[in-house]
Short mmCIF file of C-alpha atoms in Angstrom, two decimals:
data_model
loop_
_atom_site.label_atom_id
_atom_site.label_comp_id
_atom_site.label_asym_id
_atom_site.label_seq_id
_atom_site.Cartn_x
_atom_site.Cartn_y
_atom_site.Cartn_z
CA UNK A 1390 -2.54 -3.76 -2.55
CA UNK A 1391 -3.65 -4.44 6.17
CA UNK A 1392 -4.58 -7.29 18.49
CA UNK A 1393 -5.10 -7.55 23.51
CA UNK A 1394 -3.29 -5.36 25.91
CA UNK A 1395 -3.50 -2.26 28.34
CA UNK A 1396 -6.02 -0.07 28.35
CA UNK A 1397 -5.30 2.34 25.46
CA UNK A 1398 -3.62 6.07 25.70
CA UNK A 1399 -2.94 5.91 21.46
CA UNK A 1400 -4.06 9.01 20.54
CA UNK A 1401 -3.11 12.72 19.94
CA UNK A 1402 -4.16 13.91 23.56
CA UNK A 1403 -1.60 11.51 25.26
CA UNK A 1404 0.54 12.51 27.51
CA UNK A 1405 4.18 13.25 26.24
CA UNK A 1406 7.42 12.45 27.87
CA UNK A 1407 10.83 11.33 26.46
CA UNK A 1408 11.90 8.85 29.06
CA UNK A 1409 10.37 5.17 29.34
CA UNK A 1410 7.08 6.34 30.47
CA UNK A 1411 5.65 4.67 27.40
CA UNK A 1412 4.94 7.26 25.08
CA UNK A 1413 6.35 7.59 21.81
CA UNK A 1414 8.97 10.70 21.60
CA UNK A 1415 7.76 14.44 20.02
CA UNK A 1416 7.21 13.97 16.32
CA UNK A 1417 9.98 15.02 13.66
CA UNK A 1418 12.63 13.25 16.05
CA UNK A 1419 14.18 10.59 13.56
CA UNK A 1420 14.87 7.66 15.57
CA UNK A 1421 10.99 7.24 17.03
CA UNK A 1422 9.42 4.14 17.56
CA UNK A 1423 6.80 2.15 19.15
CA UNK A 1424 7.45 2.06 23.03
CA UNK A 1425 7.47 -1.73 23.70
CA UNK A 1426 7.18 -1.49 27.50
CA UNK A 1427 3.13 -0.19 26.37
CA UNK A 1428 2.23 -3.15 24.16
CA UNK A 1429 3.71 -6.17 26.04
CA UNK A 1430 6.38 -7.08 23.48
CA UNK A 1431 10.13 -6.99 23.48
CA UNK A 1432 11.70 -3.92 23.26
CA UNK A 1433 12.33 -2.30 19.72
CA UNK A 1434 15.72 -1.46 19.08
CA UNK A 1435 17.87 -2.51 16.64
CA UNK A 1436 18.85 -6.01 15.75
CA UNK A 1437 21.94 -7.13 17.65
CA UNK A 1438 23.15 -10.71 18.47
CA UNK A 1439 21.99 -10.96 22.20
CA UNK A 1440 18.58 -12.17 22.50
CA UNK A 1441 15.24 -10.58 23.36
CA UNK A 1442 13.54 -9.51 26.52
CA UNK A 1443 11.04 -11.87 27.81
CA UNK A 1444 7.62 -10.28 27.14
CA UNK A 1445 6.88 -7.42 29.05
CA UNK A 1446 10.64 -6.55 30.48
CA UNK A 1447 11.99 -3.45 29.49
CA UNK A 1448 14.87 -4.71 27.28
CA UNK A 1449 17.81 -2.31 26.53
CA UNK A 1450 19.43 -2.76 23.47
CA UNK A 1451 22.97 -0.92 22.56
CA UNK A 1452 22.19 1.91 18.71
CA UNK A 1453 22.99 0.28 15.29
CA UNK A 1454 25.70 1.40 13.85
CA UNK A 1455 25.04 4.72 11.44
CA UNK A 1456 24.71 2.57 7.39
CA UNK A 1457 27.42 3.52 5.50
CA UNK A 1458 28.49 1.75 2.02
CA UNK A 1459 30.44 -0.58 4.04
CA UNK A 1460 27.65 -1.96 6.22
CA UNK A 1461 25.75 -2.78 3.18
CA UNK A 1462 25.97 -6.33 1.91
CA UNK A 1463 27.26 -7.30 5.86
CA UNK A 1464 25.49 -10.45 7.52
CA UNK A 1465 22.71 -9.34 9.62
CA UNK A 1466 22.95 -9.72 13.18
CA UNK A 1467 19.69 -10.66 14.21
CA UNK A 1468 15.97 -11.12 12.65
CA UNK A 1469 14.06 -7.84 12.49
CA UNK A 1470 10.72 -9.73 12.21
CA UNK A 1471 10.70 -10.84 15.39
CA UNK A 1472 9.34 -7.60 15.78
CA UNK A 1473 6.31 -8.70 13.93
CA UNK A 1474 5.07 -11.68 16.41
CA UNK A 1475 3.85 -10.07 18.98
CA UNK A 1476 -0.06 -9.77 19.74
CA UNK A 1477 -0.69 -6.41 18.61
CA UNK A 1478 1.01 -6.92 15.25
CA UNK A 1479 -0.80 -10.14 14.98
CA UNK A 1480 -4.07 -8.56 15.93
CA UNK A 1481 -3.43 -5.44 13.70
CA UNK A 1482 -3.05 -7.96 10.70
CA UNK A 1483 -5.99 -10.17 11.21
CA UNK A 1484 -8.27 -6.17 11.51
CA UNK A 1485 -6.40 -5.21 8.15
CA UNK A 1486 -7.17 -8.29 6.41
CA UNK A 1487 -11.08 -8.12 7.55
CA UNK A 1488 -10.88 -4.58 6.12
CA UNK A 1489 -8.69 -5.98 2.95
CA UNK A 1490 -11.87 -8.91 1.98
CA UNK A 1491 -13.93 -5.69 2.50
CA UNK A 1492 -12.86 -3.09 0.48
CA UNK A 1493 -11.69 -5.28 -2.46
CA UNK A 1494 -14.45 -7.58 -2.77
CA UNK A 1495 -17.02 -5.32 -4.30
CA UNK A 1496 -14.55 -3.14 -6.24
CA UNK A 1497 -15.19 -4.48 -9.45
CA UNK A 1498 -18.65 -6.36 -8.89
CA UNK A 1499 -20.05 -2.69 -8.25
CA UNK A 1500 -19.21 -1.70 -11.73
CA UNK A 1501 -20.67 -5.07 -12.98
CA UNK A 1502 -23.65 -4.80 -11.06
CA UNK A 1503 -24.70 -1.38 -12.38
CA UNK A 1504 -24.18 -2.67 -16.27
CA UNK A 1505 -26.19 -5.47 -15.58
CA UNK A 1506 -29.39 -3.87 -13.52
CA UNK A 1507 -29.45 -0.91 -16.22
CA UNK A 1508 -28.10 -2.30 -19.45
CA UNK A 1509 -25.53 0.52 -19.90
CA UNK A 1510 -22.62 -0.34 -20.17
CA UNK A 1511 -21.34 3.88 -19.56
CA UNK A 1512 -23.12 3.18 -16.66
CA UNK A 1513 -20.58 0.71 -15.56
CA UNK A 1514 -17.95 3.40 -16.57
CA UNK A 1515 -19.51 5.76 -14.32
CA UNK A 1516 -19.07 3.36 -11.67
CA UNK A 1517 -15.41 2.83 -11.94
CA UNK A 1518 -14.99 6.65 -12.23
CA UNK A 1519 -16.27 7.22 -9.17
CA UNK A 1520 -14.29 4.27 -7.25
CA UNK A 1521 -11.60 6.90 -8.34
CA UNK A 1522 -12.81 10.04 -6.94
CA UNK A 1523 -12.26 10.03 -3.41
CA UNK A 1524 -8.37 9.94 -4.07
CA UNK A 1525 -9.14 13.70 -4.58
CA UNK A 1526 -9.74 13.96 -1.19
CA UNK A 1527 -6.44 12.03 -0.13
CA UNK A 1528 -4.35 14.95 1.43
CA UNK A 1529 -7.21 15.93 3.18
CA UNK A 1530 -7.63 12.47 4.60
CA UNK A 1531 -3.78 12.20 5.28
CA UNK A 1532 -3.91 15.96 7.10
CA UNK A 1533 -6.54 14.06 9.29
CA UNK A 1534 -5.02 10.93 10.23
CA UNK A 1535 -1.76 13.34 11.24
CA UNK A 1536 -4.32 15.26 13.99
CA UNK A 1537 -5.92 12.43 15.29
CA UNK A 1538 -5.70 8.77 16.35
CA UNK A 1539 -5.39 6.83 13.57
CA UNK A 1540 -6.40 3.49 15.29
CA UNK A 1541 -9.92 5.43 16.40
CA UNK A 1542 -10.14 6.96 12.88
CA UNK A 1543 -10.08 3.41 11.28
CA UNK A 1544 -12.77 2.58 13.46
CA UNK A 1545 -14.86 5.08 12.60
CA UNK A 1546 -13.96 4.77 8.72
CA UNK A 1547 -14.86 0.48 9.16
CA UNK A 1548 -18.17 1.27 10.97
CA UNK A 1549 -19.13 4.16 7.81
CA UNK A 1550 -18.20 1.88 5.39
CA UNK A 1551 -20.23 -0.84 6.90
CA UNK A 1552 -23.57 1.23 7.05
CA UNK A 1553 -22.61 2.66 3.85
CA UNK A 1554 -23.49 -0.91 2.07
CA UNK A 1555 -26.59 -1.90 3.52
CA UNK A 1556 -28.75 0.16 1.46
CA UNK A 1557 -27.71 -2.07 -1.58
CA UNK A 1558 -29.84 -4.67 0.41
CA UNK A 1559 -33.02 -2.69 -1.18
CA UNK A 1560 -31.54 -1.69 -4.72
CA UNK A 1561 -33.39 -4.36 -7.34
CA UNK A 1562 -33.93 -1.65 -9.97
CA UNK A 1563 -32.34 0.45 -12.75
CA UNK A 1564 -34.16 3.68 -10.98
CA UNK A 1565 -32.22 3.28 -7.79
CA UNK A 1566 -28.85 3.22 -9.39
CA UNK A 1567 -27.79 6.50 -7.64
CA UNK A 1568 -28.20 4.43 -4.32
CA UNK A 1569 -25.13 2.12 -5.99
CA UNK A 1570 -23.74 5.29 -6.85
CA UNK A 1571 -23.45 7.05 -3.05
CA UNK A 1572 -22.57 3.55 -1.76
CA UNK A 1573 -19.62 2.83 -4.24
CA UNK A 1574 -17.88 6.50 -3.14
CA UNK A 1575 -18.53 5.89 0.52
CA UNK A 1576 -16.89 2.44 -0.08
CA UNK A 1577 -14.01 3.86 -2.19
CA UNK A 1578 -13.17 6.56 0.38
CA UNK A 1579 -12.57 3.77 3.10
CA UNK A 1580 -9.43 2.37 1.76
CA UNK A 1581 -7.99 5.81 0.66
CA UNK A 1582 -8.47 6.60 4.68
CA UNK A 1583 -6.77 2.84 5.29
CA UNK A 1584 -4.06 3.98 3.53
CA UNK A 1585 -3.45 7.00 5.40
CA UNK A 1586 -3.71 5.61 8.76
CA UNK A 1587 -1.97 2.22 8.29
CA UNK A 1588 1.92 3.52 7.72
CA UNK A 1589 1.43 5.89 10.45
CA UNK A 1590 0.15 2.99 13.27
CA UNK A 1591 3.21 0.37 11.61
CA UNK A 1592 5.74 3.42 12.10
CA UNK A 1593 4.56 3.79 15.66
CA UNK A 1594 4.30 0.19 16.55
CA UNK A 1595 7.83 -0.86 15.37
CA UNK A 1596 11.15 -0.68 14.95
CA UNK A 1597 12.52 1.25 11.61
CA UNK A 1598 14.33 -2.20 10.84
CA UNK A 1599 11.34 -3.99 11.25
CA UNK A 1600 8.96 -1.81 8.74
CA UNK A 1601 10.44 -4.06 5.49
CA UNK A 1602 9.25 -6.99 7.02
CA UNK A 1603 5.83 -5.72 7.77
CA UNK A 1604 5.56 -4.56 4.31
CA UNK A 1605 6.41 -7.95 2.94
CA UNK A 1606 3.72 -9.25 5.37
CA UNK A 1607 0.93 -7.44 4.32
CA UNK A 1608 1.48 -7.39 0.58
CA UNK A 1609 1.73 -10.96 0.93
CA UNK A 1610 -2.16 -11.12 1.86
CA UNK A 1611 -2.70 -8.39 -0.15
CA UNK A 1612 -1.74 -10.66 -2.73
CA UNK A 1613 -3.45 -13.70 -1.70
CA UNK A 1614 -6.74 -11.25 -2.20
CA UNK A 1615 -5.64 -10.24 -5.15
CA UNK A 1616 -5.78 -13.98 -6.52
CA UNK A 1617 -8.38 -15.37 -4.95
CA UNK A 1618 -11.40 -12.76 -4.60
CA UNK A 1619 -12.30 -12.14 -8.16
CA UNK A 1620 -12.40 -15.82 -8.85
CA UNK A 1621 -14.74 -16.12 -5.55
CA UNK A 1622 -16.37 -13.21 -5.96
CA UNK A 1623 -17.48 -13.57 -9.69
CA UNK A 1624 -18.34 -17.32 -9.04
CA UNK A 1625 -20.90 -16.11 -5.91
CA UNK A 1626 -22.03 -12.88 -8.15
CA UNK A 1627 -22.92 -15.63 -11.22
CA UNK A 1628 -24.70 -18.14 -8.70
CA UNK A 1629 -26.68 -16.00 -6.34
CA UNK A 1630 -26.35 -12.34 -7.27
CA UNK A 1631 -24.61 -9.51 -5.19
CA UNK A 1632 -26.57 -9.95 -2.20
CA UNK A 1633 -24.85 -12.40 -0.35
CA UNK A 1634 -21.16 -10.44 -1.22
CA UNK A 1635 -22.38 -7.08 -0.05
CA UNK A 1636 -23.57 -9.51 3.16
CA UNK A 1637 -19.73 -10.38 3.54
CA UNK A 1638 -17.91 -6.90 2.92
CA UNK A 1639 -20.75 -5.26 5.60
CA UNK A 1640 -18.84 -8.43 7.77
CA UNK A 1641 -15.41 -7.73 7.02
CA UNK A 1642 -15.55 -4.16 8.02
CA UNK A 1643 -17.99 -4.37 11.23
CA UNK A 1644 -15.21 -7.14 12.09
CA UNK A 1645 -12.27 -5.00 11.65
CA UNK A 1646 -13.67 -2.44 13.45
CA UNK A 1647 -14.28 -4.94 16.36
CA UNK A 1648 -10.64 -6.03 16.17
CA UNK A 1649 -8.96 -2.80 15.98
CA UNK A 1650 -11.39 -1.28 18.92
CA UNK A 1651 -9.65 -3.39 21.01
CA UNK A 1652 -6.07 -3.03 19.97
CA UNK A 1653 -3.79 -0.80 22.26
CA UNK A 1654 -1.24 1.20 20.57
CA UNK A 1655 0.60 4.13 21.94
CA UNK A 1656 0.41 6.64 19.20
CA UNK A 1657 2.85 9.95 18.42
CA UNK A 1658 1.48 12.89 19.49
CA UNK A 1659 0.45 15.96 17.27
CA UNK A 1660 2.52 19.21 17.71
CA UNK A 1661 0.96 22.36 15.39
CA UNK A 1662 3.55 23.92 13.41
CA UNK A 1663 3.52 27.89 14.39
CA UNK A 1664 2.12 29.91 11.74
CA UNK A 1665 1.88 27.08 9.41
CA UNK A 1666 -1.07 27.95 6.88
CA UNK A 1667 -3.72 24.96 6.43
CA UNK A 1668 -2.58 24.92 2.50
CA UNK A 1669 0.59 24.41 3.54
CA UNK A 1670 0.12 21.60 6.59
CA UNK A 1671 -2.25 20.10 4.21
CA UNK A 1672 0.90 20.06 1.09
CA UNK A 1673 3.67 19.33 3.24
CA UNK A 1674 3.37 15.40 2.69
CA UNK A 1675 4.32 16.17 -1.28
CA UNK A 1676 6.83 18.85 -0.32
CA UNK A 1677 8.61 15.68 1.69
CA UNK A 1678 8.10 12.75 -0.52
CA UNK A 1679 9.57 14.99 -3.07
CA UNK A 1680 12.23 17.05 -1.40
CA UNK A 1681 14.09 14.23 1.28
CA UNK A 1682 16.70 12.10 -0.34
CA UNK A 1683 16.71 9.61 -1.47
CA UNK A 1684 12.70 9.06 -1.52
CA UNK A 1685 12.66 12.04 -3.82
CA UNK A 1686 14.85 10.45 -6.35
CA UNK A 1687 12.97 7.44 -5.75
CA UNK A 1688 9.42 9.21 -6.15
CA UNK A 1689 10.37 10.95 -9.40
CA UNK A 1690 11.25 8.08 -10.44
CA UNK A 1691 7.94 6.05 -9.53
CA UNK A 1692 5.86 8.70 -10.97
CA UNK A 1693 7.49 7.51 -14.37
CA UNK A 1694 7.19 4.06 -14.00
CA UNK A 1695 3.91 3.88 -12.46
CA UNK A 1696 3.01 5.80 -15.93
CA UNK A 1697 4.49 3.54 -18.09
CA UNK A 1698 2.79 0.60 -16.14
CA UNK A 1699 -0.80 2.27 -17.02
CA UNK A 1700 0.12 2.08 -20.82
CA UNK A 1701 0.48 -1.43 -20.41
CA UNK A 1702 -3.11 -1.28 -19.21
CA UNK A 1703 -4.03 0.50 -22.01
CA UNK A 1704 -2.77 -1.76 -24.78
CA UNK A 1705 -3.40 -5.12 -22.37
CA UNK A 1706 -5.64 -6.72 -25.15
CA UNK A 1707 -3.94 -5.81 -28.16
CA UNK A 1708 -0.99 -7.67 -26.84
CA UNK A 1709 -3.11 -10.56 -26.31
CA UNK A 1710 -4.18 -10.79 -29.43
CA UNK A 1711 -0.76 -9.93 -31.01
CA UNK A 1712 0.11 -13.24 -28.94
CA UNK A 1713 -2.67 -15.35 -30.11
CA UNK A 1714 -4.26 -15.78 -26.45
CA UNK A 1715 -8.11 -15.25 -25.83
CA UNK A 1716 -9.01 -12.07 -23.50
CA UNK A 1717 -9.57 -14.83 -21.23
CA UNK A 1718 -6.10 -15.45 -20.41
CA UNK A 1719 -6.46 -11.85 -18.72
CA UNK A 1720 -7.18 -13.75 -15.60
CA UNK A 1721 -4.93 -16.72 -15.51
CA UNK A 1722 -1.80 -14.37 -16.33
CA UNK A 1723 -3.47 -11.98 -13.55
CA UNK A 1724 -2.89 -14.89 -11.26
CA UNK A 1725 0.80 -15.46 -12.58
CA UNK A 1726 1.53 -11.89 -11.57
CA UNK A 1727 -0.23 -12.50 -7.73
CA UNK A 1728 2.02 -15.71 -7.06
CA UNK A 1729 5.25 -14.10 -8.13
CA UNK A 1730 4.39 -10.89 -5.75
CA UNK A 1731 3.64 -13.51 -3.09
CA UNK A 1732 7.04 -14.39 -3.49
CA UNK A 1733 8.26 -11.02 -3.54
CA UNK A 1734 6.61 -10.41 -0.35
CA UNK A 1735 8.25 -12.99 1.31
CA UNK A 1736 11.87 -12.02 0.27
CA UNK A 1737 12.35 -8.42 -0.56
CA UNK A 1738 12.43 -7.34 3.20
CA UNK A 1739 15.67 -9.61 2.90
CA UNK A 1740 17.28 -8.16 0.20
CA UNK A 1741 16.59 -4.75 1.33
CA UNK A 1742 18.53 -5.33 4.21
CA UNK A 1743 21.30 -6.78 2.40
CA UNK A 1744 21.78 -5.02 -0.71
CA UNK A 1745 19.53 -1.52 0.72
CA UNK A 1746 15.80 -0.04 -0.03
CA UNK A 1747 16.90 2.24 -3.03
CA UNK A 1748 18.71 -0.67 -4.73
CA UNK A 1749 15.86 -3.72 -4.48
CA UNK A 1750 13.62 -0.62 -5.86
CA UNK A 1751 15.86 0.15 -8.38
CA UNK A 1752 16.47 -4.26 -9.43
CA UNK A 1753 12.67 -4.45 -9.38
CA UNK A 1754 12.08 -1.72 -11.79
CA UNK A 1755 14.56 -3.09 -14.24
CA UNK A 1756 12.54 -6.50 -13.50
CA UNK A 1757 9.48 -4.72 -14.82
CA UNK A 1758 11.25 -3.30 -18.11
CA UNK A 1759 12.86 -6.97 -18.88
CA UNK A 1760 10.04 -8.52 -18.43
CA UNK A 1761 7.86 -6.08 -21.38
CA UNK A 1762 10.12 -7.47 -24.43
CA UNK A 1763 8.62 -10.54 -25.14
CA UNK A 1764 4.92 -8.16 -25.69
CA UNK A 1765 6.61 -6.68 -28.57
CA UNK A 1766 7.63 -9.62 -30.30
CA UNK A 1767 4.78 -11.84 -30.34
CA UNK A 1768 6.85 -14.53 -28.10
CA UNK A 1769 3.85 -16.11 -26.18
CA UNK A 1770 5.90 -18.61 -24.00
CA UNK A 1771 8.33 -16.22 -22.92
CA UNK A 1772 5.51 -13.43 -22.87
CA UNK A 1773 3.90 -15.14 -20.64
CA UNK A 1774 6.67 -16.45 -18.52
CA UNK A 1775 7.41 -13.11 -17.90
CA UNK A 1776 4.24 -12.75 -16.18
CA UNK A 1777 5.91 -13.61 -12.93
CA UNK A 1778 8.59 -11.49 -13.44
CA UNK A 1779 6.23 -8.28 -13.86
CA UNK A 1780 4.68 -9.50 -11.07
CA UNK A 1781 7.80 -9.77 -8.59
CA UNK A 1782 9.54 -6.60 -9.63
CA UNK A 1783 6.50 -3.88 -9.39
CA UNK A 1784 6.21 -5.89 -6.16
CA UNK A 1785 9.63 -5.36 -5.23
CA UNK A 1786 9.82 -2.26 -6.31
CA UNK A 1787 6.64 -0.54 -4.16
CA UNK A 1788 7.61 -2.47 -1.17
CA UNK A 1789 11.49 -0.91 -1.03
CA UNK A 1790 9.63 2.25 -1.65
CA UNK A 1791 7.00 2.78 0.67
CA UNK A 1792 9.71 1.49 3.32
CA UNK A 1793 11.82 3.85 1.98
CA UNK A 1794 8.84 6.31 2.54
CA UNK A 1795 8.47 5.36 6.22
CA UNK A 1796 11.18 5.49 7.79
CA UNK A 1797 12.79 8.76 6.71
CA UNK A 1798 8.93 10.61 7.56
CA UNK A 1799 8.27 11.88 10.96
CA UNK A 1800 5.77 10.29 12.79
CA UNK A 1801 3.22 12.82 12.63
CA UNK A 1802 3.86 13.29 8.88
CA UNK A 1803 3.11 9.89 7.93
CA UNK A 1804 -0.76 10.06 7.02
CA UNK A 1805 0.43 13.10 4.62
CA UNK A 1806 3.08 11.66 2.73
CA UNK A 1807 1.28 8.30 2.73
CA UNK A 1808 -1.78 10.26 1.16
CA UNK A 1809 0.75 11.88 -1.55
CA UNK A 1810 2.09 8.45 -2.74
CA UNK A 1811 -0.99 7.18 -2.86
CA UNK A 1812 -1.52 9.97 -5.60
CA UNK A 1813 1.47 9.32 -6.75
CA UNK A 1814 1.03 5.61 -6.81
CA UNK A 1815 -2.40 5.73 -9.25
CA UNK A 1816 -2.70 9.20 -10.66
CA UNK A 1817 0.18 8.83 -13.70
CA UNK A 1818 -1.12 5.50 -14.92
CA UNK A 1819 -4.71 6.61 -15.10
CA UNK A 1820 -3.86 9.35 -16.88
CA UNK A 1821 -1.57 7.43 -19.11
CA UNK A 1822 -4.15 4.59 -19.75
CA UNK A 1823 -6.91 6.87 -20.65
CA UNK A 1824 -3.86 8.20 -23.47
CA UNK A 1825 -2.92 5.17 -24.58
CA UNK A 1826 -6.52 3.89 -25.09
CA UNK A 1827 -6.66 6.86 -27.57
CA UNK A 1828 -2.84 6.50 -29.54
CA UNK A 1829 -4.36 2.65 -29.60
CA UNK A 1830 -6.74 3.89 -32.82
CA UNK A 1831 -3.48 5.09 -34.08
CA UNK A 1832 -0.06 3.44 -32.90
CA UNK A 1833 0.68 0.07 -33.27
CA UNK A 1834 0.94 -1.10 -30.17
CA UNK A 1835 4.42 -2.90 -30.41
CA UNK A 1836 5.39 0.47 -31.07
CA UNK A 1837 3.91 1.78 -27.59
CA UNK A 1838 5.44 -1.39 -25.71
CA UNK A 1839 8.71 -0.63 -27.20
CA UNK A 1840 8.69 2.83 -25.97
CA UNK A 1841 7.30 1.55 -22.55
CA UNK A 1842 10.63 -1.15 -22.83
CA UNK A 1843 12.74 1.72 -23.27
CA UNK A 1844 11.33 4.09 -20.74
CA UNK A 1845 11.11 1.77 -17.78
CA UNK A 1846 14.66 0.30 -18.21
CA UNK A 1847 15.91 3.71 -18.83
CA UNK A 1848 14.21 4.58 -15.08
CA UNK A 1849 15.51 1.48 -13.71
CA UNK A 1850 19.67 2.33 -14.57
CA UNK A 1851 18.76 5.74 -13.43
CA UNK A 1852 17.75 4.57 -10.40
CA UNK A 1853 20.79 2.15 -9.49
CA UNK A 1854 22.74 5.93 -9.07
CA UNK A 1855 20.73 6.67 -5.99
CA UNK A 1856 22.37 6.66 -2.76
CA UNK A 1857 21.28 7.17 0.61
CA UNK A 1858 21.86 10.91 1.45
CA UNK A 1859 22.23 10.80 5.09
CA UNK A 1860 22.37 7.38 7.38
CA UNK A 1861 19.12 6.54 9.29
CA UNK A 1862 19.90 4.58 12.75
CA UNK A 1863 18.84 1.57 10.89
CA UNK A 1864 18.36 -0.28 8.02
CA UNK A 1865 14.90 -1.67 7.19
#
């Protein structure tokens, strides 16, 4: 799995001030949020029954009540996504989705590409090897985009990975496959730096309450990508060659670069911790993701479910053909999966404010366990009716977290911890599918689902016992 206004002040050297002046409190305070009065939108408080401001007032809305058990399952008062139509939202989305068509387009094609211009197919390996690599440099990436602006550092990042393409204009032999090579780790590293800089610039822009919803949002497109670009980008690959789609993604990230130059967000300041080491300032996103509760119960957890989810990688076509189905069902069920997360999208920011972020998380990992059975017994309807299922619950399940993840990290800590889940989020299941593609020769894979069955569900119950340690000002 991402906009028109005052001249800009977003970035670390703002000036600082804690009344109205329109810049965001120091970082670490737990109730920050984008200042409103900057970006020409209602104010950002949280929901109550009495309507907004008109755009551009200064709106003053009475604190939410501290979330106790009692609150939960309570009608909600007003619609936090209001938050989410306002320009610079609207703008932000349309810059993220021009970056989105351009860093998944050529994802796979690049590995594709290489097999087919040298013949190797360990070439093509190589290629998706190194699409991996830059999440090495993650927490340093994270440690940047906590220093600096992160709206001007996706700028920069969009414009690199633009240039970073057009040498493939000139590659049309197997001697100039290093030029693929440099190109496909330049291209890599730009949504690794995406994904440190985005939940920083949401957490700034809006309203804790309001973070749910603009998760939903944008794995809703993330999901429409994840549907439609392989079947596009296969079909143009097969009919004219890679040309014309490197031609697009140099497009998609000049224009999100264009888009976000002109958005105006006012940013959180950076504040060095005294004698803080560099190892440790560079660490400290893992020490939080880890150590706050909840989100540490809810990380631990992830790590083992994320796991679990690359064995299912690993034995992917040995459940196929335990079902009967072709390896080309691969994509058709893929596309199951991306409708039902659609879905998810669209209605987990609701049920995490009615039922609470650690809860959805924990109901969509149990989704993901239930819907593994049917791989183990050879039942292809239900198999691949479950499909959707999958698809909803991981969904579910990485939305309520990386909420989760947001709102209880200080501003100025959100490129780190964003760069550790990021680890967290991929690391285990490579690991785990490169193991499972070796017990394959040996294990019967029913076997391996049935211990996948076992281990998910057993996360998911596990996870239903965590509760909110201490009571943010609002629920997202």
């Amino acid at each position: 799995m991402t906009t028109t206004l005052p001249p800009a002040h977003g970035d670390e050297t703002a000036p600082a001030d804690d009344d109205a002046s329109g810049v965001r409190p120091a970082p670490g305070t737990a109730t920050a949020q984008g200042d409103p009065s900057a970006v020409g939108q209602p104010a950002a408080g949280p929901a109550v029954v009495s309507p907004p401001a008109p755009v551009g007032a200064t709106a003053s809305l009475p604190p939410a009540p501290p979330e106790d058990d009692a609150a939960v399952g309570q009608p909600v008062p007003d619609d936090p996504a209001r938050h989410l139509r306002t320009p610079v939202f609207r703008t932000l989305v349309v810059g993220w989705t021009l970056a989105n068509v351009a860093d998944s387009l050529l994802t796979l094609l690049m590995a594709v590409w290489v097999a087919d211009l040298t013949g190797s197919a360990a070439l093509g390996g190589v290629t998706f090897a190194l699409l991996g690599l830059p999440a090495l440099a993650s927490p340093f990436l994270g440690y940047l985009a906590d220093r600096v602006s992160r709206r001007r550092m996706l700028v920069v990042a969009y414009v690199v990975g633009a240039l970073g393409l057009v040498p493939l204009f000139w590659v049309t032999e197997p001697g100039q496959v290093w030029v693929i090579f440099a190109s496909t780790l330049v291209y890599s590293a730009v949504a690794y730096v995406t994904g440190a800089c985005q939940s920083g610039l949401l957490k700034d822009l809006l309203p804790d309450e309001a973070l749910g919803h603009a998760n939903g949002r944008l794995s809703m497109i993330d999901q429409v990508f994840r549907v439609a670009l392989p079947v596009v980008g296969a079909a143009v690959y097969a009919l004219a060659g890679v040309v014309p789609l490197v031609a697009v993604a140099i497009g998609g990230f000049v224009g999100a670069a264009i888009v976000l130059g002109f958005v105006r967000v006012v940013e959180s300041r950076f504040e060095d911790s005294t004698g803080e080491s560099y190892l440790a300032a560079t660490t400290a996103g893992f020490r939080h993701l880890f150590g706050t509760q909840p989100l540490g119960g809810m990380t631990w957890n992830a790590v083992i479910v994320f796991a679990s989810v690359g064995l299912v990688n690993a034995v992917v076509f040995a459940v196929l053909d335990g079902l009967g189905l072709p390896a080309a069902w691969l994509g058709p069920l893929t596309v199951l999966q991306g409708v039902a997360g659609f879905v998810a999208g669209a209605v987990t920011p609701r049920l995490m404010l009615r039922y609470g972020r650690p809860r959805v998380y924990a109901l969509g990992v149990l989704a993901v366990g239930v819907s593994l059975v049917p791989f183990a017994f050879q039942w292809v309807i239900p198999a691949v009716a479950a499909q959707a299922l999958l698809g909803f619950g991981v969904t579910a399940a990485v939305i309520a977290w990386v909420t989760e993840r947001q709102v209880v990290t200080p501003d100025r800590l959100q490129g780190r911890v964003a760069a550790a889940g990021h680890l967290v989020n991929n690391l285990p299941g490579t690991l785990v599918t490169a193991l499972g593609a070796g017990l394959l020769a040996f294990v019967d894979y029913r076997l391996l689902v049935l211990v996948n069955v076992v281990v998910v569900v057993g996360a998911g119950l596990a996870a239903l016992r965590l509760r909110r340690a201490d009571a943010p000002a609002s629920e997202a």
